[in-house]
Short mmCIF file of C-alpha atoms in Angstrom, two decimals:
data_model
loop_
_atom_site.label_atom_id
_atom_site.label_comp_id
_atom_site.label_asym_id
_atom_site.label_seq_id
_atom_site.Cartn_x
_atom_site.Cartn_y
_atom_site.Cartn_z
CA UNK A 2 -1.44 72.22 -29.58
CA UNK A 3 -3.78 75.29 -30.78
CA UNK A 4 -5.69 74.37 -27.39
CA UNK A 5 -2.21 75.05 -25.36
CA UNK A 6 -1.38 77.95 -26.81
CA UNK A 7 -4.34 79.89 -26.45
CA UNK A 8 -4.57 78.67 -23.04
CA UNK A 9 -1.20 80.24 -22.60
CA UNK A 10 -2.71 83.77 -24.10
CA UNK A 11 -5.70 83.72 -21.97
CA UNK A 12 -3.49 83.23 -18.55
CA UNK A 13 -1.44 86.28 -19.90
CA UNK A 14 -4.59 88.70 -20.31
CA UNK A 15 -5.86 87.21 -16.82
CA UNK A 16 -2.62 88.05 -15.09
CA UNK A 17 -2.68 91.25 -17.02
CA UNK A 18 -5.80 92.11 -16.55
CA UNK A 19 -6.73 93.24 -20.38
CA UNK A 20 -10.34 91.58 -20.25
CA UNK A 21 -11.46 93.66 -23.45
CA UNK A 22 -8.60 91.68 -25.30
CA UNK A 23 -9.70 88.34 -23.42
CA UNK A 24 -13.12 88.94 -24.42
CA UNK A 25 -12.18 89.48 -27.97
CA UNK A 26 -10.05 86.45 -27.78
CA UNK A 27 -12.86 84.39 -26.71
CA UNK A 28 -15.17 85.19 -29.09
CA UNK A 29 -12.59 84.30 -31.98
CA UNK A 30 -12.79 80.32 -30.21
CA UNK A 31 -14.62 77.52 -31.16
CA UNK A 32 -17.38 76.66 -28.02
CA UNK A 33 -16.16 73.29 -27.18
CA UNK A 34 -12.34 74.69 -27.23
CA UNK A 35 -13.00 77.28 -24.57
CA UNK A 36 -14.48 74.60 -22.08
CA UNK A 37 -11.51 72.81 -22.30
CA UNK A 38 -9.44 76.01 -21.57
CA UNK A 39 -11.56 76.67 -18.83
CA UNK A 40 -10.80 73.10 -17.45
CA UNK A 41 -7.65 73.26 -16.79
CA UNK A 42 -7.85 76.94 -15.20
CA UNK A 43 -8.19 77.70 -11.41
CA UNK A 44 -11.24 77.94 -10.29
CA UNK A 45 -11.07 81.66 -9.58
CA UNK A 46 -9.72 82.40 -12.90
CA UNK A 47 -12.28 80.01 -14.39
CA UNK A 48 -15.05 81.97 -12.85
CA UNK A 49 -13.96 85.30 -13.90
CA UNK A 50 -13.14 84.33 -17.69
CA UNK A 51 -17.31 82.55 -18.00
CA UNK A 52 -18.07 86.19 -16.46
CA UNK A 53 -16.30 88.00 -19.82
CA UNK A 54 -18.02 85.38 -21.97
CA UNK A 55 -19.95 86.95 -24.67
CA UNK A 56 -23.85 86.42 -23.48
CA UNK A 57 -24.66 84.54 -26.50
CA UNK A 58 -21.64 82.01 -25.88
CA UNK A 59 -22.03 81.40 -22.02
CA UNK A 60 -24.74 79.00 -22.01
CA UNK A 61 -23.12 76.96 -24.84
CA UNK A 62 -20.11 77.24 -23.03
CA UNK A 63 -21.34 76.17 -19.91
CA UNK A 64 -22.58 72.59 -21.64
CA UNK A 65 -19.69 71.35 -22.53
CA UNK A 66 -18.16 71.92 -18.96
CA UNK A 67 -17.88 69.03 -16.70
CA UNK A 68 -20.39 68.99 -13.75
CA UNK A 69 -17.74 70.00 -10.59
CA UNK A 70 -16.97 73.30 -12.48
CA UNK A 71 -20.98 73.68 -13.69
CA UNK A 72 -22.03 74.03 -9.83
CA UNK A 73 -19.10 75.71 -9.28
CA UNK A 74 -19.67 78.26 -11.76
CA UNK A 75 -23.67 78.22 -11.14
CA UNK A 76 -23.34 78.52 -7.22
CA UNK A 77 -21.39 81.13 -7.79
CA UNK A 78 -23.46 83.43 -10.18
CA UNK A 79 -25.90 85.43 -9.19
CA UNK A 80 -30.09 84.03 -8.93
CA UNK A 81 -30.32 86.51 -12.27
CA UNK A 82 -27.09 84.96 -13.59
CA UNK A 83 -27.78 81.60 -13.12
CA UNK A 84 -31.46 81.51 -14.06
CA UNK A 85 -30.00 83.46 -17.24
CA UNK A 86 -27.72 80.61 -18.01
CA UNK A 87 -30.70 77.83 -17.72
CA UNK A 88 -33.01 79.65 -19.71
CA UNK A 89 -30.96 80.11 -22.93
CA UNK A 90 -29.34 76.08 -22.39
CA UNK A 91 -30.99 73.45 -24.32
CA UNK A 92 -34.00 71.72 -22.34
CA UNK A 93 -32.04 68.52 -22.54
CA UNK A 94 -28.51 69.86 -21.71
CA UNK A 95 -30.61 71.61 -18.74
CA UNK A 96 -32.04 68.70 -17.75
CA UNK A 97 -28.65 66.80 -17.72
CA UNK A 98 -27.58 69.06 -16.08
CA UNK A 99 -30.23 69.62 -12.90
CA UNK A 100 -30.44 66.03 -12.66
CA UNK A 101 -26.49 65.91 -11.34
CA UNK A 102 -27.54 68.57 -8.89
CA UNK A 103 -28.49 68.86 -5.53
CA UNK A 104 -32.57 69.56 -4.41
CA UNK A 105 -32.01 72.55 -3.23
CA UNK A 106 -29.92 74.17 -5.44
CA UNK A 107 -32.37 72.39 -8.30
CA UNK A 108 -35.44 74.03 -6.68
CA UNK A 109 -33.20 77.15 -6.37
CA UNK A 110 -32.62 77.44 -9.95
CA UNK A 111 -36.14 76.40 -11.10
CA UNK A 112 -37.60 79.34 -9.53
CA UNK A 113 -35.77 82.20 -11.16
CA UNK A 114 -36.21 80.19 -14.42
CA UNK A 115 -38.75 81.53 -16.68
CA UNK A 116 -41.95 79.28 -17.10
CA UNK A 117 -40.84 77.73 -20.27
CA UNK A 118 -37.77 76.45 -19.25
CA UNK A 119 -39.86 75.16 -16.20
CA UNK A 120 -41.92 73.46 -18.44
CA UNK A 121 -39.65 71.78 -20.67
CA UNK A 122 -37.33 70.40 -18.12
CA UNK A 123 -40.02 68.85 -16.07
CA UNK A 124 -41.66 67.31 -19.31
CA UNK A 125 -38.12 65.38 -20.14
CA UNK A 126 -37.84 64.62 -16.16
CA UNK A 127 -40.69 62.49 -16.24
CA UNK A 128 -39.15 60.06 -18.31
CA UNK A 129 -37.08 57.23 -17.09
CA UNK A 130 -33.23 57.48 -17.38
CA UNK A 131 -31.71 56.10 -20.42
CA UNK A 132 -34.73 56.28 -22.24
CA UNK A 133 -34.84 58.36 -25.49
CA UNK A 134 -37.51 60.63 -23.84
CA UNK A 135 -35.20 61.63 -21.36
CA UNK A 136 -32.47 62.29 -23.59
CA UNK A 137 -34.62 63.84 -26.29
CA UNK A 138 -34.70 68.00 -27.10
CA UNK A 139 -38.00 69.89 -27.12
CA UNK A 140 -37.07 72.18 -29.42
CA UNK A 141 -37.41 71.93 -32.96
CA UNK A 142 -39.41 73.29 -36.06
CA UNK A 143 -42.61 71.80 -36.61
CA UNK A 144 -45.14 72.64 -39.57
CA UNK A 145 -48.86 72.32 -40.11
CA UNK A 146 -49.80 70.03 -42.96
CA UNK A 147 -51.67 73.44 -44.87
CA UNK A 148 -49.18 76.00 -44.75
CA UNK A 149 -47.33 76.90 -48.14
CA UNK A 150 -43.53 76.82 -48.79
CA UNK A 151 -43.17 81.07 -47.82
CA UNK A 152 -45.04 80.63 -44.55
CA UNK A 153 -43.18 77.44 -43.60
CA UNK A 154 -39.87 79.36 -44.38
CA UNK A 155 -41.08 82.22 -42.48
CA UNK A 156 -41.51 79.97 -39.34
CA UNK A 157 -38.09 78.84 -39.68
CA UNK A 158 -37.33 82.50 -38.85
CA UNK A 159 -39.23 82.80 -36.48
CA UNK A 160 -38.23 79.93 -34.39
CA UNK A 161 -35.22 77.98 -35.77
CA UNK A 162 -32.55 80.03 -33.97
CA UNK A 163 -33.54 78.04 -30.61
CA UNK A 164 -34.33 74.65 -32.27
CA UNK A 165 -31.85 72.01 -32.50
CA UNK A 166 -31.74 72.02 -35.67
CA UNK A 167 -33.84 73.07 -38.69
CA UNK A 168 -32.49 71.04 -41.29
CA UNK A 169 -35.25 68.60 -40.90
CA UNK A 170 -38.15 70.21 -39.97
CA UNK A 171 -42.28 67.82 -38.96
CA UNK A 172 -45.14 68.06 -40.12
CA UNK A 173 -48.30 67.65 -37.32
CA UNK A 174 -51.72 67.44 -37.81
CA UNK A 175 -54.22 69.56 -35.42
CA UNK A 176 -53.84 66.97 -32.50
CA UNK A 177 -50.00 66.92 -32.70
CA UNK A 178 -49.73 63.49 -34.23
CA UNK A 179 -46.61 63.37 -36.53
CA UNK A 180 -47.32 62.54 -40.03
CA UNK A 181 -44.61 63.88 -41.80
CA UNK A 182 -41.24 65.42 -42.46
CA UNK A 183 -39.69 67.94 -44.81
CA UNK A 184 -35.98 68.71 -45.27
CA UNK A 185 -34.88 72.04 -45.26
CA UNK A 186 -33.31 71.75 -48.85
CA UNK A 187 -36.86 70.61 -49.96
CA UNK A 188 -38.53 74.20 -48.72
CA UNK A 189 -35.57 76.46 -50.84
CA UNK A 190 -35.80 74.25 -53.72
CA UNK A 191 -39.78 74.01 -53.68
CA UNK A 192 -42.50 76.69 -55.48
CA UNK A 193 -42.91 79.91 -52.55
CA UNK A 194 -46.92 78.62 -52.88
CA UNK A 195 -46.34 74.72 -52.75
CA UNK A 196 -48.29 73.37 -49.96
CA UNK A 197 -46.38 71.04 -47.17
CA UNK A 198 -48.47 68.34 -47.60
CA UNK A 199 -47.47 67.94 -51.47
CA UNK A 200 -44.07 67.81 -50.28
CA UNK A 201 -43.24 66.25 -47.09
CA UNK A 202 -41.77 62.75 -46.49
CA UNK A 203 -44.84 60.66 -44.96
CA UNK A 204 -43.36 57.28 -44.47
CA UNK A 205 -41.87 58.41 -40.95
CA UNK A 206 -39.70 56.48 -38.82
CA UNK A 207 -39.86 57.34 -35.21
CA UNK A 208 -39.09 56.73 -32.05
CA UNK A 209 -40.97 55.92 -28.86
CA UNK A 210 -40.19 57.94 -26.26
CA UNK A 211 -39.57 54.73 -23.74
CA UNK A 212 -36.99 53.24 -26.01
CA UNK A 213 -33.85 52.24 -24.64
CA UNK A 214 -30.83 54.62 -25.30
CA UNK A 215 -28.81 51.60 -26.77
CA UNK A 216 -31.83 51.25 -29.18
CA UNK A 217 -32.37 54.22 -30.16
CA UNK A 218 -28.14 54.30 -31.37
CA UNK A 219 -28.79 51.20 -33.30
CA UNK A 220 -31.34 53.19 -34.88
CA UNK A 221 -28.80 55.88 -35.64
CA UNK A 222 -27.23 53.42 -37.30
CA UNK A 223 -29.41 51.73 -39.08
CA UNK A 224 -30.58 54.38 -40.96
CA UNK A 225 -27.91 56.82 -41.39
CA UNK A 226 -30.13 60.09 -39.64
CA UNK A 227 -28.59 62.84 -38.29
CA UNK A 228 -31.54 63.46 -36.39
CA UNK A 229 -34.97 61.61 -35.29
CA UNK A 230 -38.63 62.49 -34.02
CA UNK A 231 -39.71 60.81 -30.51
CA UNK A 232 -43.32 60.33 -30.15
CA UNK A 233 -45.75 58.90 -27.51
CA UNK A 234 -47.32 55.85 -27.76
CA UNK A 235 -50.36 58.03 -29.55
CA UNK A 236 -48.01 58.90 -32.19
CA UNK A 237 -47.99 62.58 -31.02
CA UNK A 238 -44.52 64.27 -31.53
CA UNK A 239 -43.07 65.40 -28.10
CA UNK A 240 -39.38 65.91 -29.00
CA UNK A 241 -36.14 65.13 -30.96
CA UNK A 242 -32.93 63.17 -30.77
CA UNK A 243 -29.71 64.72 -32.58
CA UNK A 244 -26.82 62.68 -33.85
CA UNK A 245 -24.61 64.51 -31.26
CA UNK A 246 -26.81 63.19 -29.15
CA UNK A 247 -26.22 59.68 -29.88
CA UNK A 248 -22.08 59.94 -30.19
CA UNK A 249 -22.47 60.47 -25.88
CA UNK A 250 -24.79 57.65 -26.12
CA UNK A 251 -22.75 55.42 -27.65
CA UNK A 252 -19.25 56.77 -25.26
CA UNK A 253 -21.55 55.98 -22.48
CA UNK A 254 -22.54 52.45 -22.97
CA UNK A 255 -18.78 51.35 -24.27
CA UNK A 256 -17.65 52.70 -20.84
CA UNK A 257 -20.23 50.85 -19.10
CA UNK A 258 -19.43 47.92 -20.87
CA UNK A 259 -15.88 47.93 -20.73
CA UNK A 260 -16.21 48.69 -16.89
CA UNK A 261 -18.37 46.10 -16.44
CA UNK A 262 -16.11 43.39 -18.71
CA UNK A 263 -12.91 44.52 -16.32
CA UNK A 264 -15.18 43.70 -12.92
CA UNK A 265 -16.31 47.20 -11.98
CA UNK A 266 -19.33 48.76 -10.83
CA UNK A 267 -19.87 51.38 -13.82
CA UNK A 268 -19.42 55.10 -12.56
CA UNK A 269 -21.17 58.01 -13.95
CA UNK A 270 -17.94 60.42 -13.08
CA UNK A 271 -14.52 60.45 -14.88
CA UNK A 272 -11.27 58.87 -13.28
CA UNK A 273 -10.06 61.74 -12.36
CA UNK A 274 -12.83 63.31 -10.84
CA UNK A 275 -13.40 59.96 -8.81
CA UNK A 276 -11.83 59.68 -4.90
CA UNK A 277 -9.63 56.67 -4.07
CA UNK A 278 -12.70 55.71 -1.91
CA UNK A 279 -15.14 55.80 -4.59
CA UNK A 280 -12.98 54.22 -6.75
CA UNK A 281 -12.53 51.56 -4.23
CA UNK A 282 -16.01 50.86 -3.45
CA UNK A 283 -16.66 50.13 -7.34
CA UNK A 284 -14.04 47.44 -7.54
CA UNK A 285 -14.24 45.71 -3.98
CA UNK A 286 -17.79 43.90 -4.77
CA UNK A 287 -16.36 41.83 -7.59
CA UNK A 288 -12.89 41.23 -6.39
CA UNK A 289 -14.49 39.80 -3.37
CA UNK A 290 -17.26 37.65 -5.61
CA UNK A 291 -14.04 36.57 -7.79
CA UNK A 292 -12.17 35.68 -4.79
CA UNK A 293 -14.24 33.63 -2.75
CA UNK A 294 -15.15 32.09 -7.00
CA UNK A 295 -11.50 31.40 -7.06
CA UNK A 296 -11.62 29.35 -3.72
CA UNK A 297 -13.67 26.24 -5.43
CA UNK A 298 -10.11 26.29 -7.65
CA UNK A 299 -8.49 25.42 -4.58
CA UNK A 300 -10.76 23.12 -3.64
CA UNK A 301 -10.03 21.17 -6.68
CA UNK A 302 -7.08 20.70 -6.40
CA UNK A 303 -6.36 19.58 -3.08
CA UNK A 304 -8.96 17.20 -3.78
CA UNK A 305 -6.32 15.93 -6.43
CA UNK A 306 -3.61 16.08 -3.71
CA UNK A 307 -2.56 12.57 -4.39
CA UNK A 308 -2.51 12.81 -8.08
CA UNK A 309 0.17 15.65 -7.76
CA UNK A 310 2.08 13.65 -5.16
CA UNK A 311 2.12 11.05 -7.57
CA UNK A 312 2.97 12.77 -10.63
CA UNK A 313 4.86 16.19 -8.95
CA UNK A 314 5.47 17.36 -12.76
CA UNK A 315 1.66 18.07 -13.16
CA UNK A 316 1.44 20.99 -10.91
CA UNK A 317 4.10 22.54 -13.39
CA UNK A 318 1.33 22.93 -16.51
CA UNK A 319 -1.31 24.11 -14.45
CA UNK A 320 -0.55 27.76 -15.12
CA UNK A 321 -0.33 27.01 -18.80
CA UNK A 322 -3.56 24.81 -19.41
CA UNK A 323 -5.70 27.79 -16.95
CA UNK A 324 -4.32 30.49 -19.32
CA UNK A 325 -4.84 28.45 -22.29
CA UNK A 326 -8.59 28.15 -21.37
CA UNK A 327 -9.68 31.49 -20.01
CA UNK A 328 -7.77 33.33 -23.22
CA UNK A 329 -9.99 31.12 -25.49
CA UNK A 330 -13.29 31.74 -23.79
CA UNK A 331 -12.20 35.27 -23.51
CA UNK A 332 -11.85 35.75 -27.32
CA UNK A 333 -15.39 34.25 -28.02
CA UNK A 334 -17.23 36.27 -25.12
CA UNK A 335 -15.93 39.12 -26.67
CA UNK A 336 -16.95 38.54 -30.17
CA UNK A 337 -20.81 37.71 -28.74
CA UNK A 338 -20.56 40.42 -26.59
CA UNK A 339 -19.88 42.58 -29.19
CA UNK A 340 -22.73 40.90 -31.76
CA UNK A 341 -25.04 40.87 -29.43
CA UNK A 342 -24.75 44.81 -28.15
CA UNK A 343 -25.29 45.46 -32.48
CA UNK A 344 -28.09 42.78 -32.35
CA UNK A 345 -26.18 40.98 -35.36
CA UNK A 346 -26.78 37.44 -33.23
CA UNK A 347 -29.67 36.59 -30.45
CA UNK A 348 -30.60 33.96 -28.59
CA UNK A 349 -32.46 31.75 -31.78
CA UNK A 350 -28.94 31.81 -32.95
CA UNK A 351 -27.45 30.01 -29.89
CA UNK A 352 -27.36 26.28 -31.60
CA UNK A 353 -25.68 27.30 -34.77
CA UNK A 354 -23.14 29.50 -32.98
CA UNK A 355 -22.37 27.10 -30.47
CA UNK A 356 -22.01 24.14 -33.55
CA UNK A 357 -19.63 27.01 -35.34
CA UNK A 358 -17.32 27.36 -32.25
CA UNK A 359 -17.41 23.84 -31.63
CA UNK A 360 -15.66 23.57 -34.98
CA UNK A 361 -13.57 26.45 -34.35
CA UNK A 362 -12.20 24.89 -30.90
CA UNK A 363 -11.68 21.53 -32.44
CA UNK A 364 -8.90 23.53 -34.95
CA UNK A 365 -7.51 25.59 -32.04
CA UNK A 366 -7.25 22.86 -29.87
CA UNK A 367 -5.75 20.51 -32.31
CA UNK A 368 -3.22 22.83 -33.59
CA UNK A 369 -2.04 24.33 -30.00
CA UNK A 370 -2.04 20.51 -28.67
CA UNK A 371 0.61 19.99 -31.60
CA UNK A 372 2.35 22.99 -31.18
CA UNK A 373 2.74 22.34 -27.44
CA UNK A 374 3.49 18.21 -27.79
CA UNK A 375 6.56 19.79 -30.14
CA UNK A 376 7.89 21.28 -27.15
CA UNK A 377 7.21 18.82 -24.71
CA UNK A 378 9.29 16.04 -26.55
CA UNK A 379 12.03 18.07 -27.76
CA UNK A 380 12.77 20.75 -25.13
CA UNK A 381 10.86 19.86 -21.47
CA UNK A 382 11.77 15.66 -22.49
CA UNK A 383 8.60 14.74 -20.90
CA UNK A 384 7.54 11.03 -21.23
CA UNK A 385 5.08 10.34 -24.21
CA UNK A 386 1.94 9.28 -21.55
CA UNK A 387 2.61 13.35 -19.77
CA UNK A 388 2.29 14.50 -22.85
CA UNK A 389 -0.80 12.70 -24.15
CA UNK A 390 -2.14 14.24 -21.09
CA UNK A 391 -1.55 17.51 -21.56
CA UNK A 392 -2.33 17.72 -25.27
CA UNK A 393 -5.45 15.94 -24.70
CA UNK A 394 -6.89 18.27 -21.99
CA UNK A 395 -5.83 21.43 -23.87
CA UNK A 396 -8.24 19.61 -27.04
CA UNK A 397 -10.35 19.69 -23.91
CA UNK A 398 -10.53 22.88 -22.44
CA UNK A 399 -10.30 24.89 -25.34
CA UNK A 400 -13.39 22.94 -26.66
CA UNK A 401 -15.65 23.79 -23.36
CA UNK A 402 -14.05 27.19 -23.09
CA UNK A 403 -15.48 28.35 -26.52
CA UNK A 404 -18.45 26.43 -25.77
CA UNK A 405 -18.78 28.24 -22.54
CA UNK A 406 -17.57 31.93 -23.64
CA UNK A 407 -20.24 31.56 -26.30
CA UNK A 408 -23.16 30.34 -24.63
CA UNK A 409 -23.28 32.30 -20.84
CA UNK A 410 -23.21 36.03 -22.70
CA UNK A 411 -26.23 35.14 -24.82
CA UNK A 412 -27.53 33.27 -21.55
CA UNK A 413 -27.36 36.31 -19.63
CA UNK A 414 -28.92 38.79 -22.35
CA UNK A 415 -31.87 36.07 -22.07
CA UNK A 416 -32.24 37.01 -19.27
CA UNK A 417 -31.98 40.32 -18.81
CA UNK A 418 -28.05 40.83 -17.79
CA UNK A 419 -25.95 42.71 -19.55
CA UNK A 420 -23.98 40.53 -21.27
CA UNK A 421 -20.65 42.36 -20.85
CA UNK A 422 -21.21 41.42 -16.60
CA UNK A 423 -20.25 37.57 -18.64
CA UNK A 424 -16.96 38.60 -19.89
CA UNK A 425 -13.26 38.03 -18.37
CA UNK A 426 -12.41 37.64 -15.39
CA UNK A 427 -15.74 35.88 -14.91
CA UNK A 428 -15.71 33.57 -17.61
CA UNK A 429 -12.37 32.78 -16.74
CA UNK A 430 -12.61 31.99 -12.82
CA UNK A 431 -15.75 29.72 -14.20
CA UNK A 432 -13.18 28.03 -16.96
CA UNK A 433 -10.08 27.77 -14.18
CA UNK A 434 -12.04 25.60 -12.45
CA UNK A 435 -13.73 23.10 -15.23
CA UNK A 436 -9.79 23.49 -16.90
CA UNK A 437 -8.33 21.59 -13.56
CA UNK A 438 -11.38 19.32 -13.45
CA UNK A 439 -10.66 18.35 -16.47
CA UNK A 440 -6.89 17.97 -16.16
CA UNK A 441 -7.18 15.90 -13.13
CA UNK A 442 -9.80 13.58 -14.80
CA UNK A 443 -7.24 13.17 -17.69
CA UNK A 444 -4.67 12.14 -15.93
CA UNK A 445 -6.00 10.02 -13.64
CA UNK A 446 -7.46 8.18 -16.45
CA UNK A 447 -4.15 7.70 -18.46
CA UNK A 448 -1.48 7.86 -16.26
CA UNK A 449 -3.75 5.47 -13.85
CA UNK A 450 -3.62 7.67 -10.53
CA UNK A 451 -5.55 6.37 -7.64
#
């Protein structure tokens, strides 16, 4: 609501033209709430209000913006302007954004940036995507293992307005090798001539700079940090990860996931930034694998033609006994899914989870079988073999459904698919079919169908 209303302000000193009010009314807004403003202005007025942006605010500004109205705003400023903009962004918020950017305005930029910035960007490009190096910052406080208390505070002034963050500040030896870290609270608590080394933290825990981005979360996690060092595989300290860092981590991958668990090709760009022929060309590959999948369903059952000729009241719990099955492999392959993405189950756990869900399906099945026998004998006033049928293959289907929702996920992480590729509607085309194999087989059996 606060967001509306000061959107409404800034429109009035735009159409107005009071910019020494607008500029005064921008300074008195949190960052992150002016890009939003500035999203939902015209581009025009969008340019001109980043213009009136206090210089020490644009570049944060310009971060949180999403990458149509970056270029827009960037292609628009002036080779000064721009290189301005890249120089005082973080390396990795630089990075992020140059790698959504075309070459040429990429080589553009790069060569009216100063030779630090040039630097610092190309170290994190070198590192494959989703890895922690290439999410990593390069700037942060580091301390020699020698220096006292006063000169380690000193550096903090010297250098902690462009770090990251200088609440946790590591300790290096003369070849850059992390061996130590020391909290900020430590150095204002601590003697002025304590030495670092009596003080730091050295049981470090680290990251490697080719770790996975879904790792280096579960990290996050694991041990409650609000930041952590990245090293090489010599142990030498080449950047850091942040915790804010890690919450657009973690809204990545559950997009990805839940993308992938609906049947579409993940996208990097928001829905409505996306054209209708974009959008398309994620979803057609997998509706086309599902359908022609769907086609062996067919298949089955005109192979049971004369079953159903026999017996036309089959063909009316079809719909029922498919559902049945897919919902109940759909509920397990979620709840791997979901264990194995936290790494609370893997694939030495595949024999005691399937003997659990075995278990679990035998209660499910049992107690929806009853349920549905209730209602075949008092309201649908089937005959007693019908229903023996149908209760029998629910038992049936719910059995290989959780079997089957349990065991392809943890199949597929072995390997090396995401799991999530495993989840409805693929599990459930795969269970449609065994379902009506099974039903068929059932009644052919019992009600003795040629």
């Amino acid at each position: 609501m606060e967001e509306i209303k000061d959107l409404d302000v800034i429109e009035e000193l735009l159409e107005t033209k009071q910019y020494t009010r607008l500029r005064q009314k921008l300074s008195d807004i949190n960052i992150a709430d002016i890009a939003i403003i500035l999203e939902e202005l015209e581009e025009e007025e969008l340019l001109k209000t980043f213009r009136i942006l206090p210089k020490s605010m644009a570049a944060d500004v310009f971060s949180y913006l999403e990458v149509e109205n970056q270029q827009y705003i960037i292609t628009s400023l002036s080779d000064r302007e721009a290189a301005n903009i890249i120089n005082n962004l973080m390396a990795d918020d630089a990075t992020d954004f140059l790698e959504e950017m075309p070459a040429n305005i990429v080589k553009k930029l790069l060569s009216h940036a100063s030779a630090d910035t040039r630097r610092d960007i190309n170290h994190l490009l070198r590192y494959p995507e989703s890895s922690a190096g290439s999410i990593m910052t390069v700037e942060y406080v580091d301390l020699k293992e020698n220096m006292t208390v006063e000169d380690a505070i000193q550096r903090i002034r010297q250098i902690g307005v462009d770090s990251e963050t200088i609440n946790i500040c590591y300790v290096l030896d003369p070849k850059r090798t992390l061996v130590g870290t020391v909290a900020l609270r430590y150095l204002l608590i601590s003697p002025p001539d304590a030495v670092i080394a009596d003080i730091m933290h050295e049981n470090v825990i680290y990251l490697n700079t080719l770790m996975d981005q879904e790792e280096v979360a579960r990290q996050f996690q694991k041990y409650d940090f609000t930041s952590m060092p990245v090293a090489d595989n010599e142990g030498r300290l080449v950047g850091i990860i942040t915790v804010d860092d890690v919450v657009d981590i973690l809204q990545e991958e559950a997009t990805e996931d839940i993308e992938k668990m609906a049947a579409i090709v993940p996208s990097d760009r928001p829905y409505m930034k996306t054209g209708i022929f974009e959008t398309s060309k994620k979803r057609i590959p997998w509706l086309l694998l599902l359908m022609i999948s769907a086609t062996f369903t067919g298949s089955i059952i005109t192979s049971f033609e004369n079953a159903l000729s026999a017996v036309p009241m089959l063909t009316v719990f079809i719909p029922m006994l498919m559902s049945t099955s897919g919902n109940a492999g759909g509920q397990v392959s979620a709840t791997i899914i979901r264990g194995l993405s936290s790494n609370e189950i893997g694939y030495r756990d595949i024999f005691k989870i399937i003997w659990k869900e075995l278990r679990v399906a035998i209660i499910c099945g049992v107690t929806l079988a009853a349920a549905y026998f209730v209602k075949l004998m008092l309201f649908d006033k089937s005959g007693i073999d019908v229903a023996v049928v149908i209760c029998l293959t629910i038992i049936s289907a719910v059995s290989i459904a959780k079997v089957v929702g349990c065991t392809l996920p943890i199949f597929a992480k072995r390997v090396g698919i995401d799991p999530a590729v495993m989840a409805s509607p693929f599990i459930s085309t795969v269970l449609d079919a065994l379902t009506l194999m099974i039903y068929f087989s059932i009644a052919t059996q019992v009600l003795h169908l040629s």
